[in-house]
Amino acid sequence: MTSTIPSTQAPDKDEVARVFKEMLRIRRFEELASRAYTQGKISGFLHLYIGQEAIAVATADLMKDGDRVVTTYRDHGFAISLGCDPGACMAELFGKKDGLVGGVGGSMHFFDKDKGLWGGYAIVGGHLPVAAGHAFASKYLKDDAVTLCFLGEGAMHIGATHEGMHLAGLWKLPVVFVIENNQYAMGTPLKRQTLVDDLTVRAPAYRMTSDRWEVNDIFETRRRLAEAVERARKDHQPALIELLTYRFRGHSMSDPAKYRTKDEVEGWRKKDPLYRAEQRLRDDHGFDDEAIESIDDAVVDEMQAAVDFADASPQPDPEHRFRHHLVEDV
Amino acid sequence: MPILQIREALREAIDEEMERDDRVFVMGEEVGYYNGAYKVTQGLLEKYGEQRVVDTPIAEAGFAGVGVGAAMAGLRPIIEFMTFNFSAVAFDQILNNAAKLRHLSGGQFTIPMVFRGPNAAAHMLSSTHSQAFESFYCGFPGVKVVSVATPYDAKGLLKSAIRDDNPIIFFESEVMYGVKGEVPEGEYLIPIGQADIKRPGSQVTVITWGQGVPITLEAAKMAEESGIDCEVIDLLTLRPLDRDAILQSVKKTNRAVLAYHGWPYGGTGAEVADLIAREAFYDLDAPVERVCYEDINFSYAENLEELAIPSPKQIFDAIAKVAYHSL
């Protein structure tokens, strides 16, 4: 199976620098969101993507026009990687008028249809049937698009997940289900949620192909995801992929993550794809502190500008609360 | 004028809309090869093929959600629930996805779809299979809710529902699919949001819908024999309510009875009673009466079920009561 991304060629310096910067954009966005939360500028639930950035960046790289991402409430990373305006994203977190969806959704409900972000979904597992429905429409309309549906490992134990996967397999829909196994469903480790170690063991029952790996190297992740996506596009072969990853923060801002050890966190830090990309730039491509800092400075400036934009944006107009419940509510 | 059963009128609506618009498809359990659990979709698989008449496994949350996702991507799904009792396991898809995604996305997505099937008690199916869901589906924004009781209304309103760009909950009745009535040849649409006066009258307004319609008309006939002239309003659309039709009638008759298949606590009956109390209080000559299910889970036994369901006699008694008519 040929992927859209050349897999044999080692990525050159510019490419490593680009993905490093893209991952860093998400991390810095999240860190500034975290700070804004502690400053009281963001309320509600805020689930950060720190540690998982490589997945969103790899995904954005391999998508073609018309492809869709459907994901969970941990959705900021995909918004940034898919090219949504960071200012609009931050303004959404701030509950402002210029937010991505006008301030009605907040952190857990990012949508940017034109950019391919078909939703952050906040009811666990409820989005899998919807993603299967997008793929059903793609097959029906012959639009050649693939739907990439992301879920946490905690979503593997609820009914809607399996109904969505079952129908996708039964009807051979062009959808790729990607489990972002970040080891904990809120505070519950995987081993207390299920007796299986490998979550892709469910794939054969739904006649899905499967793949499973630890997300250390963004380029490997991109290549292997692209293989599944192209099979879905060409053969309408759905897939179930498990990505072993880690979130360095708690489940949400209110979670101090006391259920895991320092050693465990440190172990994963060494495998952090962002850290590894930085090491690669230093070791293989001669980047020094100054070169790394110059990338970082540009990213921090961009994300600080997003915060400033969100700060300056007004609250939504009071009348806005009546809009869009039905199509008549314009 | 041709006489059709309700199931045939519904089928004509689906058939005409599928003919008219390639994006319309039907999905549900037994809708294809079995020709529909209640034969509403009979013959459609043969005419439109498997892509547009889609049999599903028993997975309501799955196929309701597939419908939502397909609607977001430009199709116009008709999702059939074998009965609305089974929609309970798909409730999250309707409540959190169908009804919310347009708003949540700031208007980026449109969800043009119909969830349809029989609602309320049929006959001796006990508690899990006898439920009236109108209070659930009218209880949140983001959807419209329709309930039909005649072939004419069934066809005209289902066609409008399929063309509507919102998610529509469309209630039919298991025991009424065989009810016959006149359906004009050729195309017609009945607008969603308009009640219909099924029987004009001057002394008591009786408001009803769905399975309540035939028993209310029977009660109105009993009332007529006792010299009370009732106006029977079939709401047809339960959300949004046709407030004008209700208030206009009540302001004319000064008396109102609600008669319906549904539980008394909350719901459309309570909503209409509240509307009348607030907007027509000074026009009322008697307190509003309600005749509906007893507030209990249904039993299988025929006598126990019968006692829990409103009868024409009970509706007549309520009419007589608001008319201060000595029995």
XYZ file of C-alpha atoms in Angstrom:
657
model
C 0.000 0.000 0.000
C 1.484 3.305 -1.043
C 0.965 6.227 1.224
C 0.706 9.820 0.160
C 3.698 10.626 2.265
C 7.073 9.357 1.004
C 8.119 6.846 3.612
C 11.502 5.730 2.393
C 13.095 9.119 2.302
C 14.423 10.456 5.581
C 12.839 13.825 6.337
C 15.181 16.698 5.622
C 16.146 19.463 7.984
C 13.330 21.784 6.934
C 10.753 19.084 7.390
C 11.973 18.187 10.882
C 12.011 21.873 11.766
C 8.491 22.311 10.391
C 6.942 19.467 12.401
C 8.859 20.582 15.481
C 7.366 24.020 15.097
C 3.861 22.661 14.447
C 3.984 20.519 17.584
C 5.413 23.406 19.546
C 2.568 25.651 18.379
C 0.101 23.284 20.059
C 2.181 23.000 23.219
C 2.601 26.724 23.636
C -1.076 27.303 22.895
C -1.977 24.817 25.612
C 0.461 26.287 28.108
C -0.954 29.754 27.582
C -4.476 28.358 27.880
C -3.435 26.720 31.139
C -2.090 30.018 32.435
C -5.248 31.847 31.345
C -7.299 29.243 33.198
C -5.395 29.862 36.427
C -5.899 33.589 35.851
C -9.645 32.992 35.693
C -9.973 33.922 32.040
C -11.123 30.421 31.111
C -13.773 28.489 33.023
C -15.538 25.191 32.694
C -13.515 22.154 31.717
C -10.160 22.537 30.024
C -8.489 19.351 28.775
C -4.957 19.897 27.507
C -3.258 18.031 24.665
C 0.282 18.396 26.004
C 2.204 15.221 25.138
C -0.085 14.114 22.310
C 0.745 16.861 19.783
C 2.473 14.571 17.284
C -0.821 12.812 16.566
C -2.635 15.975 15.539
C 0.267 17.239 13.458
C 0.793 13.911 11.672
C -2.934 13.746 10.957
C -3.108 17.234 9.484
C -0.156 16.403 7.217
C -1.750 13.362 5.638
C -5.275 14.708 5.128
C -6.574 15.558 1.680
C -9.257 18.087 0.779
C -12.604 16.907 2.078
C -11.146 14.597 4.725
C -12.565 15.096 8.184
C -11.376 14.851 11.746
C -13.931 13.954 14.393
C -12.483 13.969 17.869
C -13.110 14.168 21.580
C -13.310 17.095 23.968
C -9.470 17.176 24.005
C -9.687 18.993 20.712
C -7.431 22.071 20.718
C -4.487 20.224 19.190
C -6.398 19.254 16.080
C -7.752 22.775 15.684
C -4.252 24.232 15.716
C -2.754 21.570 13.455
C -5.598 21.812 10.946
C -5.023 25.519 10.536
C -7.784 27.042 12.615
C -6.933 30.541 13.726
C -5.288 30.314 17.185
C -6.886 33.639 18.102
C -10.352 32.256 17.354
C -9.499 29.101 19.324
C -8.301 31.064 22.343
C -11.295 33.403 22.100
C -13.531 30.338 22.199
C -11.850 29.218 25.420
C -12.402 32.729 26.781
C -16.110 32.548 25.825
C -15.805 35.514 23.496
C -17.655 36.723 20.434
C -14.778 36.020 18.047
C -14.435 32.430 19.258
C -14.272 29.572 16.808
C -17.996 28.927 17.267
C -18.924 32.316 18.642
C -18.466 31.415 22.280
C -21.232 28.817 22.471
C -19.042 25.724 22.668
C -15.984 26.403 24.783
C -13.006 24.076 25.074
C -14.843 20.829 24.475
C -16.759 21.778 21.340
C -14.474 23.101 18.622
C -15.859 23.004 15.076
C -14.333 24.377 11.882
C -15.988 22.613 8.989
C -13.957 24.212 6.210
C -10.689 23.294 7.887
C -11.799 19.673 8.260
C -12.457 19.846 11.994
C -15.890 18.235 12.170
C -16.123 18.411 15.848
C -14.944 18.113 19.337
C -17.438 15.825 21.054
C -17.886 15.816 24.796
C -20.064 12.756 25.392
C -17.614 9.864 25.429
C -18.135 7.461 22.528
C -21.127 9.325 21.137
C -19.160 10.617 18.178
C -18.218 7.243 16.686
C -21.616 6.627 15.094
C -21.553 10.223 13.813
C -18.127 9.675 12.255
C -19.422 6.474 10.672
C -22.277 8.592 9.329
C -19.857 11.031 7.686
C -18.172 8.041 6.065
C -21.556 6.637 5.056
C -22.238 9.943 3.278
C -18.813 9.824 1.601
C -19.564 6.401 0.200
C -23.093 7.451 -0.789
C -21.926 10.641 -2.511
C -18.705 9.045 -3.818
C -16.741 12.064 -2.644
C -13.544 10.090 -1.997
C -13.139 11.582 1.483
C -11.942 9.746 4.571
C -13.143 10.416 8.098
C -10.551 10.120 10.852
C -12.237 9.523 14.180
C -10.200 9.915 17.362
C -11.179 8.530 20.738
C -9.569 8.001 24.081
C -8.921 4.501 25.379
C -11.603 5.213 27.959
C -14.159 5.312 25.134
C -13.495 1.655 24.306
C -15.913 0.465 26.931
C -19.124 2.245 26.042
C -21.845 1.016 23.713
C -21.965 3.748 21.092
C -18.288 3.170 20.301
C -18.953 -0.404 19.344
C -22.146 0.324 17.445
C -20.279 2.912 15.385
C -17.379 0.565 14.702
C -19.718 -2.312 13.978
C -21.672 -0.403 11.344
C -18.482 0.967 9.795
C -17.161 -2.561 9.445
C -20.448 -4.058 8.275
C -20.946 -1.427 5.580
C -17.261 -1.031 4.717
C -17.174 2.708 5.339
C -14.149 4.921 4.663
C -13.325 5.712 8.259
C -10.241 5.232 10.415
C -10.789 4.981 14.158
C -7.751 6.069 16.116
C -7.509 5.367 19.830
C -5.281 7.880 21.553
C -4.349 5.668 24.470
C -2.926 8.184 26.914
C -3.066 5.532 29.648
C -5.711 7.046 31.897
C -9.452 7.554 31.610
C -9.528 10.536 33.927
C -7.845 8.854 36.943
C -8.451 5.220 36.050
C -5.509 3.402 34.458
C -6.223 1.111 31.530
C -5.569 -2.067 33.524
C -8.486 -1.249 35.794
C -10.773 -0.551 32.807
C -10.261 -3.684 30.754
C -8.571 -7.051 30.887
C -7.025 -6.779 27.424
C -3.621 -5.162 26.937
C -4.046 -4.550 23.231
C -7.179 -2.582 22.418
C -7.043 -3.483 18.724
C -8.069 -7.060 19.514
C -11.596 -5.843 18.810
C -10.761 -4.976 15.193
C -11.149 -8.429 13.600
C -14.673 -8.774 14.985
C -15.612 -5.674 13.013
C -13.600 -6.754 9.964
C -11.303 -3.796 10.415
C -7.592 -3.825 9.818
C -5.554 -2.724 12.780
C -2.236 -1.272 13.735
C -0.699 -0.261 17.035
C 2.425 1.611 18.030
C 3.952 3.970 20.522
C 3.974 7.552 19.320
C 7.597 8.533 19.711
C 8.452 9.503 16.195
C 6.033 11.752 14.383
C 7.221 10.570 10.972
C 6.530 6.932 11.716
C 3.132 7.919 13.067
C 2.336 9.869 9.920
C 3.438 7.066 7.618
C 1.488 4.339 9.376
C -1.644 6.491 9.772
C -1.451 7.389 6.075
C -1.430 3.718 5.123
C -4.707 3.162 6.942
C -6.223 6.351 5.536
C -5.386 5.424 1.959
C -6.806 1.913 2.408
C -9.987 3.515 3.675
C -10.046 5.856 0.690
C -9.288 3.314 -2.018
C -10.855 0.122 -0.707
C -13.398 1.470 1.788
C -11.563 -0.579 4.360
C -12.089 0.796 7.852
C -9.315 0.484 10.400
C -8.789 0.549 14.131
C -5.494 1.990 15.299
C -4.198 2.242 18.839
C -1.633 4.927 19.531
C 0.230 4.643 22.795
C 0.788 8.145 24.038
C 0.786 10.175 27.230
C -0.701 13.362 28.535
C 1.696 15.187 30.783
C -1.060 17.127 32.524
C -4.046 15.891 34.466
C -7.278 14.875 32.793
C -8.492 18.453 33.048
C -7.280 21.542 34.831
C -8.957 20.438 38.057
C -7.000 17.153 38.136
C -3.605 17.191 39.906
C -2.910 13.681 38.507
C -1.828 12.202 41.823
C -2.591 8.703 40.571
C 0.727 8.329 38.762
C 4.364 8.374 39.797
C 7.046 10.885 38.995
C 9.130 8.098 37.453
C 6.349 7.185 35.108
C 5.947 10.766 33.938
C 9.702 11.199 33.533
C 9.916 7.967 31.534
C 7.357 9.291 29.061
C 9.016 12.695 28.914
C 12.052 11.074 27.359
C 9.809 9.663 24.653
C 7.936 12.916 24.059
C 7.817 13.362 20.249
C 8.316 17.113 20.626
C 11.424 16.560 22.728
C 12.657 13.934 20.272
C 12.138 16.234 17.300
C 14.131 18.901 19.096
C 16.917 16.376 19.809
C 16.914 15.400 16.166
C 17.308 19.012 15.101
C 20.222 19.393 17.514
C 21.927 16.057 16.828
C 21.374 15.585 13.112
C 20.888 19.065 11.759
C 23.177 21.241 13.802
C 20.525 23.342 15.555
C 21.943 25.099 18.595
C 20.120 26.762 21.498
C 19.793 29.951 19.553
C 18.209 28.239 16.535
C 15.714 26.376 18.745
C 14.934 29.515 20.706
C 14.291 31.488 17.582
C 11.622 28.980 16.531
C 10.189 29.010 20.024
C 10.138 32.794 20.219
C 8.145 33.017 17.008
C 5.682 30.416 18.277
C 5.296 32.094 21.668
C 4.707 35.423 19.928
C 2.028 33.890 17.748
C 0.253 32.292 20.694
C 0.591 35.339 22.914
C -1.038 37.290 20.102
C -3.859 34.738 20.235
C -4.282 35.440 23.950
C -4.235 39.187 23.313
C -6.834 38.744 20.589
C -9.033 36.711 22.938
C -8.600 39.289 25.687
C -9.653 42.081 23.356
C -12.624 40.267 21.856
C -15.976 41.306 23.359
C -18.441 38.937 24.948
C -21.067 37.588 22.550
C -24.090 39.798 21.932
C -26.919 38.883 24.326
C -29.173 38.091 21.370
C -26.645 35.506 20.188
C -28.014 32.954 22.645
C -31.138 32.559 20.527
C -29.272 31.686 17.331
C -28.849 28.345 15.574
C -31.018 26.089 17.696
C -33.168 25.524 14.635
C -32.240 26.697 11.136
C -34.917 29.377 11.476
C -33.034 30.917 14.419
C -30.662 33.047 12.361
C -60.532 10.793 -3.763
C -58.352 7.723 -3.097
C -58.730 6.051 0.310
C -55.398 5.049 1.877
C -54.267 3.520 5.134
C -51.906 5.618 7.255
C -49.035 3.228 6.416
C -49.727 3.735 2.697
C -49.891 7.498 3.061
C -46.551 7.485 4.887
C -45.088 5.260 2.174
C -46.301 7.636 -0.555
C -44.641 10.520 1.264
C -41.323 8.692 1.539
C -41.526 7.404 -2.031
C -42.306 10.815 -3.505
C -39.547 12.501 -1.550
C -36.994 9.822 -2.469
C -38.022 10.196 -6.092
C -37.662 13.941 -5.850
C -34.334 14.111 -4.003
C -31.474 11.589 -4.341
C -30.111 12.599 -0.945
C -33.130 11.175 0.888
C -32.652 7.641 2.206
C -34.375 5.354 4.726
C -32.488 3.478 7.401
C -33.664 1.195 10.167
C -34.358 -2.321 11.311
C -36.257 -4.409 8.742
C -37.019 -1.463 6.450
C -35.678 -3.250 3.352
C -35.925 -6.971 2.724
C -38.620 -7.456 5.349
C -40.534 -4.501 3.826
C -40.903 -2.746 7.159
C -41.979 -4.119 10.551
C -45.314 -2.328 9.967
C -45.016 -2.329 6.166
C -44.533 1.413 5.878
C -41.508 0.946 3.618
C -42.971 -1.901 1.573
C -41.595 -2.001 -1.967
C -39.073 0.773 -1.481
C -36.035 -1.520 -1.496
C -37.105 -2.947 -4.817
C -37.497 0.531 -6.259
C -34.472 2.305 -4.774
C -31.972 -0.420 -3.922
C -29.818 -1.169 -0.915
C -27.933 2.096 -0.913
C -31.083 4.115 -0.184
C -33.163 1.608 1.767
C -30.730 0.447 4.388
C -31.393 -2.483 6.698
C -29.521 -2.176 9.971
C -28.553 -4.541 12.730
C -30.238 -3.941 16.078
C -28.130 -0.947 16.990
C -30.296 2.135 17.503
C -27.539 4.323 18.936
C -25.384 3.301 15.995
C -27.767 3.973 13.158
C -29.341 7.059 14.742
C -25.815 8.475 15.001
C -24.977 7.418 11.457
C -28.045 9.369 10.401
C -26.808 12.467 12.220
C -23.359 12.165 10.673
C -24.813 11.611 7.210
C -27.108 14.625 7.589
C -24.158 16.816 8.592
C -22.403 15.687 5.420
C -25.254 16.624 3.095
C -27.713 13.708 3.062
C -31.331 13.723 4.259
C -31.846 10.595 6.345
C -35.158 9.133 7.448
C -34.349 7.006 10.478
C -37.062 4.504 11.339
C -37.366 3.293 14.901
C -39.356 0.061 14.950
C -41.054 1.750 17.864
C -40.036 4.849 19.791
C -39.507 2.643 22.843
C -36.232 1.605 21.212
C -35.231 5.220 20.677
C -34.411 5.243 24.388
C -31.083 3.562 23.661
C -30.393 6.175 20.960
C -31.421 9.088 23.156
C -27.894 10.482 23.437
C -27.632 10.711 19.648
C -30.879 12.689 19.455
C -30.399 14.843 22.552
C -26.682 15.579 22.363
C -25.990 15.323 18.650
C -29.033 15.844 16.413
C -30.525 18.583 18.571
C -27.301 20.362 19.486
C -24.773 20.214 16.671
C -26.112 23.146 14.703
C -25.976 25.360 17.764
C -22.674 23.949 19.032
C -21.019 24.535 15.685
C -22.184 28.130 15.564
C -24.478 27.348 12.638
C -21.841 25.588 10.534
C -23.799 22.349 10.300
C -27.360 21.622 9.238
C -29.074 18.436 10.415
C -31.956 17.759 8.002
C -33.322 14.438 9.191
C -36.427 12.636 10.384
C -36.634 10.138 13.228
C -39.943 8.359 12.738
C -41.877 5.399 14.089
C -44.791 4.413 16.285
C -45.200 6.053 19.681
C -47.363 5.430 22.762
C -49.290 2.349 23.869
C -50.307 -0.298 21.364
C -52.096 -3.311 22.804
C -50.941 -5.528 25.677
C -47.205 -5.033 25.325
C -46.543 -4.139 28.967
C -44.414 -1.331 30.291
C -41.273 -1.286 28.133
C -43.224 -1.304 24.866
C -46.079 1.057 25.681
C -44.449 4.398 26.289
C -45.413 7.836 25.085
C -42.243 9.766 24.361
C -43.690 13.170 23.599
C -42.693 14.618 26.960
C -39.085 13.513 26.420
C -38.668 14.822 22.881
C -40.588 18.048 23.472
C -38.492 18.633 26.575
C -35.423 20.121 24.890
C -34.704 22.649 22.140
C -33.216 21.901 18.742
C -35.888 19.580 17.357
C -39.445 19.779 16.057
C -41.958 17.159 17.112
C -44.882 16.005 14.975
C -47.651 13.507 15.723
C -50.173 12.302 13.134
C -53.482 10.479 13.320
C -54.951 10.493 9.786
C -53.630 9.397 6.383
C -54.025 12.921 5.015
C -51.981 14.481 7.810
C -49.472 11.633 7.758
C -48.545 12.190 4.132
C -48.581 15.966 4.078
C -46.626 16.333 7.284
C -44.069 13.611 6.586
C -43.253 15.264 3.261
C -42.771 18.572 5.061
C -40.660 16.859 7.716
C -38.365 15.309 5.106
C -37.909 18.711 3.450
C -37.335 20.537 6.729
C -33.713 21.396 7.483
C -34.058 20.561 11.184
C -34.148 17.239 13.018
C -37.792 16.167 13.221
C -39.271 13.651 15.641
C -42.235 12.122 13.813
C -44.701 10.083 15.873
C -46.991 7.495 14.329
C -49.039 4.803 16.059
C -48.694 1.052 15.973
C -52.443 0.534 16.301
C -53.341 3.162 13.711
C -51.283 2.156 10.651
C -54.426 0.538 9.203
C -56.661 3.586 9.760
C -58.117 4.654 6.423
C -58.896 8.072 5.065
C -58.961 10.272 2.006
C -55.649 11.327 0.525
C -55.727 13.570 -2.539
C -53.863 12.499 -5.613
C -50.777 14.509 -6.391
C -48.478 16.455 -4.203
C -49.441 18.497 -1.163
C -47.609 19.644 1.927
C -48.954 20.415 5.389
C -46.861 23.033 7.179
C -45.170 21.978 10.412
C -46.308 24.142 13.323
C -50.020 24.336 12.441
C -52.772 22.661 14.401
C -55.880 21.399 12.644
C -59.475 21.753 13.778
C -60.782 18.229 13.375
C -64.269 19.215 14.465
C -65.462 22.805 14.716
C -67.590 23.673 17.735
C -68.537 26.500 20.045
C -68.863 25.343 23.662
C -65.821 23.291 24.747
C -62.328 23.093 23.233
C -60.774 19.622 23.381
C -57.095 19.567 22.512
C -55.532 16.294 21.442
C -52.994 14.592 19.183
C -51.928 11.180 17.911
C -53.876 8.264 19.352
C -55.941 10.743 21.320
C -57.610 12.030 18.149
C -60.040 9.160 17.367
C -61.147 8.734 20.993
C -61.618 12.471 21.365
C -63.775 12.615 18.248
C -65.835 9.780 19.712
C -66.184 11.688 22.964
C -67.221 14.802 21.029
C -69.985 12.778 19.392
C -71.178 11.629 22.819
C -71.125 15.250 23.932
C -73.125 16.317 20.922
C -75.798 13.781 21.868
C -75.916 15.442 25.271
C -76.218 18.864 23.705
C -72.600 20.032 24.123
C -70.894 21.375 21.019
C -67.154 20.591 21.126
C -64.322 21.946 19.056
C -61.595 19.305 18.615
C -58.104 20.580 17.915
C -55.456 18.139 16.690
C -52.139 19.792 17.542
C -50.229 17.818 14.852
C -47.025 19.643 15.799
C -46.197 19.289 19.498
C -43.069 21.442 19.299
C -43.303 24.286 18.437
C -46.910 24.623 19.620
C -49.518 26.396 17.522
C -50.320 28.787 20.356
C -52.662 30.910 18.268
C -54.919 28.011 17.317
C -55.200 26.908 20.947
C -55.840 30.363 22.377
C -58.232 31.424 19.646
C -60.417 28.393 20.272
C -60.325 28.658 24.060
C -61.169 32.349 23.936
C -64.199 31.391 21.882
C -65.442 28.436 23.969
C -64.120 29.522 27.395
C -63.579 25.869 28.298
C -60.721 23.495 27.640
C -59.973 19.779 28.003
C -56.690 18.058 27.157
C -57.138 14.452 25.989
C -54.128 12.430 24.935
C -52.056 9.293 25.080
C -49.253 10.254 27.427
C -48.351 10.468 31.080
C -49.739 13.350 33.143
C -46.492 14.558 34.750
C -44.922 17.316 32.668
C -45.028 17.123 28.916
C -47.200 18.603 26.225
C -50.469 18.295 28.154
C -49.025 20.257 31.064
C -47.481 22.768 28.659
C -50.783 23.471 26.921
C -52.637 23.703 30.231
C -50.037 26.200 31.415
C -50.347 28.214 28.213
C -54.115 28.440 28.621
C -53.820 29.346 32.320
C -51.409 32.179 31.580
C -52.754 33.528 28.299
C -56.486 32.851 28.546
C -57.118 32.884 32.280
C -59.786 35.582 32.174
C -61.550 33.841 29.317
C -61.974 30.594 31.232
C -65.326 29.643 32.724
C -63.941 26.459 34.285
C -60.595 24.978 35.287
C -58.758 23.161 32.492
C -59.225 19.383 32.636
C -56.755 16.722 31.551
C -57.517 13.138 30.538
C -54.454 11.009 29.845
C -52.575 7.912 31.036
C -52.605 7.105 34.712
C -49.235 7.899 36.262
C -48.130 4.268 36.358
C -46.058 1.801 34.354
C -48.203 -0.192 31.969
C -49.253 -3.756 32.716
C -49.739 -6.551 30.200
C -53.127 -7.724 31.467
C -55.885 -6.408 29.220
C -58.060 -5.013 31.992
C -55.136 -3.295 33.727
C -53.962 -1.715 30.494
C -57.434 -0.550 29.567
C -57.828 1.193 32.914
C -54.592 3.144 32.427
C -55.551 4.504 28.992
C -58.062 7.341 28.515
C -61.421 6.235 27.170
C -63.966 8.238 25.171
C -66.231 8.064 28.208
C -63.589 9.627 30.455
C -63.029 12.381 27.918
C -66.771 12.929 27.680
C -66.963 13.189 31.467
C -64.242 15.860 31.440
C -66.103 17.749 28.719
C -69.286 17.583 30.753
C -67.420 18.747 33.846
C -65.961 21.893 32.271
C -69.396 22.604 30.747
C -71.010 22.230 34.213
C -73.340 19.828 32.532
C -75.386 17.650 34.826
C -74.919 14.057 33.811
